[in-house]
């Protein structure tokens, strides 16, 4: 197992709930924020007693962490640093909504130790933003990235959604050009997924959604165009200027260990996977749901193949003391001949076309 771990802090609050969002989050009062802070710091202290490993990455996600404001976010990070041994060069990320980002005190966040900002942008096109129920404008996103960089946080990421209502190649290009104009180092570009329990799930028949063919067209365009702009794909939905790949998320895909703190947050520690339920009271009472063992061969193959670097045979053999089966290698060869994978003596990885059907391919490899 790795020498260091990551920490994920879940902030389950938003100013408004987006109709496509399935994450555990909702509106709350300032009093609710303060009460959650108290619980969060109690749990940070508890989990610090469960491991003596150094912390290499900290990630504040949600919800919308930025609704808490810089003082509360800094307070939580100071608590993490007080309780854990956080490495001097640790990557410390906070997710920010452009609506709150345009007034957030990024200078205070930087002084507390935050050195990476992930902005929930989605699209630069006003009609598409309204269709997604977003409460910000493209200008808000630009102002947020500018303010973060002016405060000394140069490592900024933008979320970019594909397959959303009314979107076509031209509007997607407009959004990608906007990201490049902002000068960000990282772009998470992912396809809209309709999740059960969301408003979009209930009204999906009324939405102008992209079918599978259009989704594929948008995705393949984005991969190619982002590459031309210098954003290299390193994971199925993530692109970065070389050297600015997300270390926190990359650790997930490499079966690294992490502790998730907050309702709905998942953990992988000491070979076990477990989580908190989607319930604030259960989180306060520290009720933990066991998910069983983690890091087995199937999981390693599945997660490795999310990465553009793919499944490295030598690393697999070192970890599990044997090679992939002849049948698995034969299947990989078949997928490579069909154009879905690339294969050489050292590794197997998906092509952009292969990423679009990766779930089906991985399922076949694991049979």
XYZ file of N, CA and C in Angstrom, residues 144-242:
297
model
N -13.879 34.651 -11.501
C -13.420 33.728 -10.459
C -12.012 33.224 -10.740
N -11.761 32.805 -11.982
C -10.418 32.310 -12.315
C -9.385 33.436 -12.217
N -9.751 34.622 -12.645
C -8.833 35.757 -12.573
C -8.489 36.103 -11.121
N -9.510 36.069 -10.254
C -9.294 36.417 -8.848
C -8.441 35.365 -8.151
N -8.669 34.091 -8.483
C -7.866 33.022 -7.887
C -6.399 33.180 -8.279
N -6.158 33.432 -9.561
C -4.779 33.571 -10.042
C -4.126 34.836 -9.492
N -4.897 35.908 -9.374
C -4.354 37.159 -8.824
C -3.933 36.989 -7.364
N -4.592 36.055 -6.660
C -4.260 35.792 -5.255
C -3.077 34.844 -5.117
N -2.571 34.348 -6.259
C -1.399 33.476 -6.211
C -1.706 32.003 -6.351
N -2.968 31.667 -6.662
C -3.325 30.265 -6.903
C -3.380 30.062 -8.420
N -2.304 29.576 -8.973
C -2.175 29.461 -10.429
C -2.788 28.176 -10.974
N -2.934 27.177 -10.110
C -3.437 25.870 -10.529
C -4.963 25.880 -10.459
N -5.603 26.260 -11.565
C -7.061 26.383 -11.624
C -7.612 25.415 -12.664
N -8.706 24.746 -12.306
C -9.386 23.813 -13.201
C -10.800 24.295 -13.466
N -11.301 24.035 -14.669
C -12.693 24.322 -15.002
C -13.413 23.024 -15.361
N -14.635 22.875 -14.849
C -15.506 21.771 -15.258
C -16.231 22.168 -16.531
N -16.264 21.259 -17.496
C -16.912 21.505 -18.782
C -17.812 20.318 -19.097
N -19.097 20.582 -19.311
C -20.044 19.498 -19.537
C -20.378 19.363 -21.021
N -20.539 18.118 -21.464
C -20.882 17.822 -22.859
C -22.195 17.040 -22.903
N -22.910 17.189 -24.021
C -24.166 16.468 -24.186
C -25.336 17.137 -23.496
N -25.205 18.430 -23.203
C -26.261 19.152 -22.499
C -27.277 19.709 -23.498
N -28.478 20.044 -23.038
C -29.503 20.551 -23.941
C -29.006 21.720 -24.793
N -29.339 21.675 -26.070
C -29.048 22.708 -27.085
C -27.586 22.721 -27.558
N -26.712 21.938 -26.959
C -25.297 22.008 -27.309
C -25.014 21.361 -28.664
N -24.133 21.998 -29.437
C -23.632 21.396 -30.670
C -22.126 21.616 -30.726
N -21.492 21.198 -31.799
C -20.039 21.317 -31.911
C -19.590 22.775 -31.787
N -20.330 23.680 -32.430
C -19.939 25.094 -32.397
C -20.000 25.667 -30.989
N -21.059 25.337 -30.253
C -21.175 25.887 -28.893
C -20.181 25.228 -27.946
N -19.880 23.945 -28.174
C -18.860 23.285 -27.368
C -17.498 23.921 -27.624
N -17.203 24.207 -28.893
C -15.941 24.891 -29.232
C -15.869 26.249 -28.542
N -16.982 26.954 -28.506
C -17.020 28.254 -27.834
C -16.666 28.112 -26.353
N -17.182 27.076 -25.721
C -16.902 26.855 -24.297
C -15.450 26.451 -24.067
N -14.914 25.608 -24.958
C -13.509 25.208 -24.826
C -12.589 26.415 -25.045
N -12.905 27.232 -26.038
C -12.116 28.447 -26.279
C -12.152 29.367 -25.060
N -13.306 29.414 -24.408
C -13.440 30.229 -23.194
C -12.491 29.726 -22.112
N -12.437 28.405 -21.932
C -11.530 27.814 -20.934
C -10.082 28.203 -21.226
N -9.700 28.102 -22.502
C -8.331 28.452 -22.888
C -8.063 29.936 -22.641
N -9.067 30.762 -22.933
C -8.943 32.206 -22.703
C -8.713 32.504 -21.217
N -9.328 31.711 -20.348
C -9.152 31.896 -18.907
C -7.745 31.516 -18.452
N -7.030 30.778 -19.304
C -5.666 30.392 -18.976
C -5.565 29.355 -17.875
N -6.579 28.487 -17.774
C -6.547 27.472 -16.713
C -5.586 26.344 -17.087
N -5.146 25.614 -16.074
C -4.181 24.528 -16.273
C -4.848 23.177 -16.485
N -6.118 23.076 -16.155
C -6.785 21.772 -16.122
C -8.241 21.940 -16.518
N -8.767 20.973 -17.256
C -10.175 20.967 -17.648
C -10.745 19.573 -17.428
N -11.820 19.488 -16.659
C -12.566 18.234 -16.525
C -13.755 18.318 -17.474
N -13.733 17.509 -18.525
C -14.766 17.574 -19.558
C -15.496 16.243 -19.611
N -16.735 16.243 -19.171
C -17.461 14.987 -19.013
C -18.861 15.089 -19.602
N -19.404 13.929 -19.959
C -20.726 13.859 -20.562
C -21.821 13.914 -19.497
N -22.885 14.649 -19.788
C -24.037 14.704 -18.896
C -24.631 13.305 -18.741
N -24.848 12.918 -17.510
C -25.480 11.629 -17.220
C -26.769 11.883 -16.460
N -27.856 11.321 -16.938
C -29.153 11.504 -16.279
C -29.270 10.504 -15.141
N -29.290 11.015 -13.899
C -29.296 10.159 -12.716
C -30.703 10.069 -12.122
N -31.056 8.863 -11.705
C -32.349 8.663 -11.051
C -32.402 9.485 -9.765
N -33.557 10.071 -9.499
C -33.714 10.888 -8.305
C -33.473 12.365 -8.532
N -33.089 12.731 -9.764
C -32.879 14.145 -10.086
C -34.074 14.695 -10.856
N -34.166 16.021 -10.927
C -35.225 16.677 -11.686
C -35.119 16.310 -13.169
N -33.900 16.248 -13.692
C -33.704 15.883 -15.099
C -34.219 14.475 -15.393
N -34.091 13.577 -14.443
C -34.585 12.210 -14.651
C -36.106 12.226 -14.835
N -36.769 13.055 -14.052
C -38.242 13.121 -14.108
C -38.748 13.755 -15.400
N -37.979 14.684 -15.982
C -38.468 15.417 -17.159
C -37.628 15.128 -18.403
N -36.884 14.024 -18.393
C -35.946 13.776 -19.498
C -36.634 13.701 -20.860
N -37.885 13.273 -20.907
C -38.598 13.220 -22.187
C -38.845 14.606 -22.773
N -38.779 15.624 -21.917
C -39.016 16.998 -22.374
C -37.716 17.730 -22.724
N -36.582 17.083 -22.486
C -35.287 17.747 -22.682
C -34.715 17.463 -24.068
N -34.021 18.439 -24.587
C -33.330 18.279 -25.874
C -31.955 17.673 -25.605
N -31.930 16.358 -25.347
C -30.701 15.688 -24.958
C -30.003 15.062 -26.162
N -28.702 15.019 -26.099
C -27.915 14.399 -27.168
C -28.069 12.886 -27.117
N -28.286 12.262 -28.285
C -28.329 10.800 -28.319
C -26.897 10.261 -28.299
N -26.750 8.944 -28.318
C -25.423 8.338 -28.201
C -24.477 8.798 -29.304
N -24.992 8.888 -30.527
C -24.140 9.301 -31.647
C -23.654 10.737 -31.484
N -24.553 11.613 -31.051
C -24.156 13.010 -30.866
C -23.197 13.146 -29.686
N -23.441 12.390 -28.619
C -22.516 12.411 -27.482
C -21.113 11.999 -27.926
N -21.048 10.951 -28.741
C -19.749 10.484 -29.243
C -19.081 11.557 -30.085
N -19.862 12.216 -30.934
C -19.326 13.277 -31.784
C -18.763 14.420 -30.940
N -19.497 14.836 -29.906
C -19.054 15.921 -29.038
C -17.795 15.529 -28.268
N -17.785 14.312 -27.742
C -16.645 13.846 -26.948
C -15.378 13.775 -27.791
N -15.481 13.167 -28.961
C -14.301 13.006 -29.807
C -13.787 14.356 -30.303
N -14.697 15.292 -30.567
C -14.276 16.645 -30.936
C -13.511 17.291 -29.781
N -14.063 17.171 -28.566
C -13.429 17.798 -27.408
C -12.028 17.239 -27.166
N -11.885 15.917 -27.248
C -10.575 15.298 -27.029
C -9.555 15.854 -28.020
N -9.943 15.923 -29.273
C -9.033 16.387 -30.315
C -8.720 17.878 -30.177
N -9.751 18.680 -29.943
C -9.560 20.132 -29.893
C -8.785 20.547 -28.638
N -9.088 19.916 -27.502
C -8.349 20.215 -26.282
C -6.865 19.883 -26.447
N -6.594 18.777 -27.128
C -5.208 18.384 -27.372
C -4.483 19.458 -28.191
N -5.149 19.985 -29.202
C -4.546 21.020 -30.028
C -4.250 22.296 -29.237
N -5.033 22.523 -28.186
C -4.833 23.705 -27.350
C -3.831 23.456 -26.225
N -3.292 22.230 -26.162
C -2.267 21.919 -25.164
C -2.756 21.174 -23.952
N -4.074 20.871 -23.900
C -4.631 20.126 -22.774
C -4.626 18.638 -23.118
N -3.686 17.914 -22.525
C -3.487 16.506 -22.857
C -4.403 15.621 -22.004
N -5.073 14.703 -22.660
C -5.947 13.798 -21.930
C -5.114 12.830 -21.089
N -5.450 12.742 -19.793
C -4.758 11.770 -18.946
C -5.730 10.811 -18.263
N -7.033 11.074 -18.422
C -8.076 10.207 -17.878
C -9.300 10.385 -18.751
N -10.245 9.486 -18.654
C -11.394 9.481 -19.562
C -12.063 10.856 -19.678
N -12.116 11.620 -18.573
C -12.804 12.909 -18.593
C -11.930 14.071 -18.159
N -10.616 13.866 -18.122
C -9.742 14.904 -17.583
C -8.571 15.218 -18.501
N -8.272 16.515 -18.602
C -7.277 17.044 -19.523
C -6.461 18.105 -18.789
N -5.173 18.150 -19.056
C -4.347 19.111 -18.321
C -3.142 19.543 -19.144
N -2.685 20.755 -18.855
C -1.353 21.148 -19.296
C -0.393 20.195 -18.586
N 0.549 19.574 -19.279
C 1.437 18.595 -18.636
C 2.047 19.122 -17.340
